[in-house]
Coordinates of C-alpha atoms in Angstrom, one line a residue:
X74 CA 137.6 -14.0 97.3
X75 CA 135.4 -13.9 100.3
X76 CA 133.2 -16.4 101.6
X77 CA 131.6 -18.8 104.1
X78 CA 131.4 -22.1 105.1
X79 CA 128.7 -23.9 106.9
X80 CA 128.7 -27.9 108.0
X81 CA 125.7 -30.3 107.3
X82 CA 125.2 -33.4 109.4
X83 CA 124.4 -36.8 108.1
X84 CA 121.0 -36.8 109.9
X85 CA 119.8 -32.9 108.2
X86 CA 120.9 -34.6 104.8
X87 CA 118.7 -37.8 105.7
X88 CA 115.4 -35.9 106.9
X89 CA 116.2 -33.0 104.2
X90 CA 113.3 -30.5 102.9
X91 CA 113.1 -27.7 100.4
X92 CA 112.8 -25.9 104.2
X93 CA 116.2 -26.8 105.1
X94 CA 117.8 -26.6 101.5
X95 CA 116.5 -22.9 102.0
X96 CA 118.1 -22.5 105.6
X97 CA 121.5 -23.4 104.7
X98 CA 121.2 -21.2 101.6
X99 CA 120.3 -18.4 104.2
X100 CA 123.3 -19.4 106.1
X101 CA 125.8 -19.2 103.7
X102 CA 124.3 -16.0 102.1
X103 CA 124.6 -14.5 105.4
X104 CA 128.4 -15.5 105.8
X105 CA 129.3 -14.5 102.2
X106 CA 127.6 -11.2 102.5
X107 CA 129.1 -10.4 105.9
X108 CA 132.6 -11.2 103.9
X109 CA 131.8 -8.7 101.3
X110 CA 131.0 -5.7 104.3
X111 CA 134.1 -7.1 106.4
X112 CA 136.2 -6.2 103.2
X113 CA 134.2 -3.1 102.6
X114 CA 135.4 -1.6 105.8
X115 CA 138.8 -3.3 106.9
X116 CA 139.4 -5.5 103.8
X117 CA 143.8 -5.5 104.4
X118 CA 144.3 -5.4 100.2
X119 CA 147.2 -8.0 100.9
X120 CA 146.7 -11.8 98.1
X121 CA 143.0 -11.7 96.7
X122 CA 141.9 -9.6 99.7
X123 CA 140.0 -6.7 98.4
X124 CA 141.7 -2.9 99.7
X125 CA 138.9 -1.7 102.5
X126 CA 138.5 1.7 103.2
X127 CA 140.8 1.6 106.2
X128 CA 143.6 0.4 104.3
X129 CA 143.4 3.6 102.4
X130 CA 144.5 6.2 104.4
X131 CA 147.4 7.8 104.5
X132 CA 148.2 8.7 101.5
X133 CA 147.7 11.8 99.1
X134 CA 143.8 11.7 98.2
X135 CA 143.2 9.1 100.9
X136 CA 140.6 8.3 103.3
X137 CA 140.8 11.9 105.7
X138 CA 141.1 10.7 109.2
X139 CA 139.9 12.6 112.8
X140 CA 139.9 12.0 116.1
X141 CA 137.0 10.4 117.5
X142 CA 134.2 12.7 118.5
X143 CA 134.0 13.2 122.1
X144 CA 131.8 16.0 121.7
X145 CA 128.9 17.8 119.5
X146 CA 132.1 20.1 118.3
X147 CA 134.0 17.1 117.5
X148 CA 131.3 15.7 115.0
X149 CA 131.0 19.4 113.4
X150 CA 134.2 19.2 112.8
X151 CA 134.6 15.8 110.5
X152 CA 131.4 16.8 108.5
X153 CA 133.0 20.5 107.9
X154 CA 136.4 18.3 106.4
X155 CA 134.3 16.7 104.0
X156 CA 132.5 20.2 103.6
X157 CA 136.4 21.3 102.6
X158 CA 136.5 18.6 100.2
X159 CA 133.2 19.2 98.4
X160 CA 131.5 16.1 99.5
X161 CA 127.9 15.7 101.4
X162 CA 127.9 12.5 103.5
X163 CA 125.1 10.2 103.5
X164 CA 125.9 8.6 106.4
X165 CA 127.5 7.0 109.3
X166 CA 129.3 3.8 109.8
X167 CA 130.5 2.3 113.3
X168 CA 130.8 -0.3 115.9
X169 CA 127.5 -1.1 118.2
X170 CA 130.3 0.0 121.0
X171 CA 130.7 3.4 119.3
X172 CA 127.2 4.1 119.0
X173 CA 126.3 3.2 122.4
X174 CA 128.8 5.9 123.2
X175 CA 127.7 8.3 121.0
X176 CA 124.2 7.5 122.4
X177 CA 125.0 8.4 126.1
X178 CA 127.1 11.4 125.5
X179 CA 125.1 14.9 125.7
X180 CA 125.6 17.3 122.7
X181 CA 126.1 20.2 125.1
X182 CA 126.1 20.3 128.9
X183 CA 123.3 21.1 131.1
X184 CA 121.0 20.4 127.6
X185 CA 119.0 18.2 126.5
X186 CA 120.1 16.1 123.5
X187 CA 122.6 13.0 122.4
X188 CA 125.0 13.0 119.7
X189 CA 123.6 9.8 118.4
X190 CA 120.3 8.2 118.3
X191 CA 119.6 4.4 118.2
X192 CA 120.1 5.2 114.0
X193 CA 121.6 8.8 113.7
X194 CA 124.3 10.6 114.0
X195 CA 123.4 14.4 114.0
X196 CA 120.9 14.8 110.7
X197 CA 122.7 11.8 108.7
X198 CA 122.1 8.1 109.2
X199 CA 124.2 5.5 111.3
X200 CA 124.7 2.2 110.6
X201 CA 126.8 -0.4 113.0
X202 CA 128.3 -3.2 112.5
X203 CA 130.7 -5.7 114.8
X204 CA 132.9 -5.6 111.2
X205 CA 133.7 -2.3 111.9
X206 CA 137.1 -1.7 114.0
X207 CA 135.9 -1.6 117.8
X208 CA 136.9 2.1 118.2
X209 CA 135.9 3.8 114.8
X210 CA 133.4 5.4 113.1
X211 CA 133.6 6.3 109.3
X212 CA 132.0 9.4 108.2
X213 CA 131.4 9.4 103.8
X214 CA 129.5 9.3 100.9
X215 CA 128.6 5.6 100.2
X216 CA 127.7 6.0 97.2
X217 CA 131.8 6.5 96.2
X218 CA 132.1 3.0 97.2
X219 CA 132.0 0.2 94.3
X220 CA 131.7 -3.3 94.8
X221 CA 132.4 -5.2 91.5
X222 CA 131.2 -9.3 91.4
X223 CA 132.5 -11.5 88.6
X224 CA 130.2 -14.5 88.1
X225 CA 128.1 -15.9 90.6
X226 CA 128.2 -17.1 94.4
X227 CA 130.3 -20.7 93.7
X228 CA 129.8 -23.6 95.7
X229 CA 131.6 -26.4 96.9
X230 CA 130.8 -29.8 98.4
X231 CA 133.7 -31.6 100.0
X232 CA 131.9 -35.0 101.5
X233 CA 135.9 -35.6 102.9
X234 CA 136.2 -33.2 104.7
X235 CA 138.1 -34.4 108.0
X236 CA 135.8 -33.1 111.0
X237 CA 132.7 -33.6 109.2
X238 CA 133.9 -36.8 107.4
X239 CA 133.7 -38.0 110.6
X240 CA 131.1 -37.9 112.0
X241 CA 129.3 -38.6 108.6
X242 CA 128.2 -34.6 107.6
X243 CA 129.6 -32.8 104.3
X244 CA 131.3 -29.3 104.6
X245 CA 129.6 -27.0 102.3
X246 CA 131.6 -23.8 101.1
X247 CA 130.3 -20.1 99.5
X248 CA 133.0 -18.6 97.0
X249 CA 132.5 -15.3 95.6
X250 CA 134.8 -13.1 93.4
X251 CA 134.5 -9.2 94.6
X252 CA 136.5 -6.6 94.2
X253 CA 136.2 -3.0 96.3
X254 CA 137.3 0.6 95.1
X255 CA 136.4 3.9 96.2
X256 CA 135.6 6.5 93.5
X257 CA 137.0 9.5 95.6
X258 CA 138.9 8.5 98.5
X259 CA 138.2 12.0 100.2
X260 CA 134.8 11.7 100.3
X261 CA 135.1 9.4 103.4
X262 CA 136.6 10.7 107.1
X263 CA 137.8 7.8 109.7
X264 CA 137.8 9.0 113.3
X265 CA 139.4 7.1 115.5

């Protein structure tokens, strides 16, 4: 299960409009969706946790892991082990802290020319993300990656809620039932 929780005070209740019906909506869509990409990436697989990709290496057919690139070289060398794998990577996935990095360090020397761009790696696309590990960047094919929902986001009022009991809100909470498995485990690298 992942999910989010967002507090409404007495007063927004009072003075409510479809405006604000539609902001907390927004709210907890936002929360339940950065669940879902938190458990993408480092979901632990432990109770009703989905298995994230970094929970997956290690084992035969896991999630191939690298060093971090440090250099042009470096990120030639993580696209050429999923090259020896048979897979083509769509894209990149990191930390802003990564990127920024990536984005000051020269390909070669003396030349002109980043490893990364504000949204590429190389040729392929980067995306960041503060739910990826501060000092990681995947490499894959996303399109190996399946997210499977059962039902619906649920929601929950609890009016008795102790914090916002008192001081006369309601506590609002976002369930949603996902699941996350990776077709071909190979088909993603994880330098770190």
């Amino acid at each position: 299960h992942v999910g989010g929780i967002t507090e409404l005070s007495r007063q927004l209740i009072q003075q409510s409009s479809p405006d604000v019906e539609r902001l907390a909506r927004e709210d907890l869509s936002f929360a339940v969706a950065a669940a879902v990409d938190a458990a993408i990436i480092s979901g632990s697989g432990v109770g009703a946790i989905p298995k994230g990709l970094t929970a997956r290496t290690g084992v035969n057919g896991a999630v191939q892991t690298a060093d971090m690139p440090a250099t042009w070289q470096d990120v030639l060398a993580i696209e050429q082990q999923l090259a020896a794998a048979n897979v083509k990577p769509t894209g990149w996935y990191s930390s802003p802290a990564v990127m920024t990095t990536l984005r000051g360090t020269l390909k070669e020397a003396g030349l002109p020319g980043y490893i990364a761009t504000a949204d590429k790696i190389g040729d392929l696309t980067a995306a960041s993300s503060n739910h990826a590990p501060g000092s990681m960047a995947i490499l894959g094919d996303w399109s190996q990656v399946m997210v499977g929902q059962w039902g619906s986001v649920e929601l929950l009022l609890n009016p008795f809620a102790e914090s916002a009991y008192r001081r006369g809100g309601v506590l609002l909470r976002a369930f949603m039932t996902v699941d996350v498995q990776c077709r071909h485990e190979q088909a993603f690298v994880i330098a770190s």
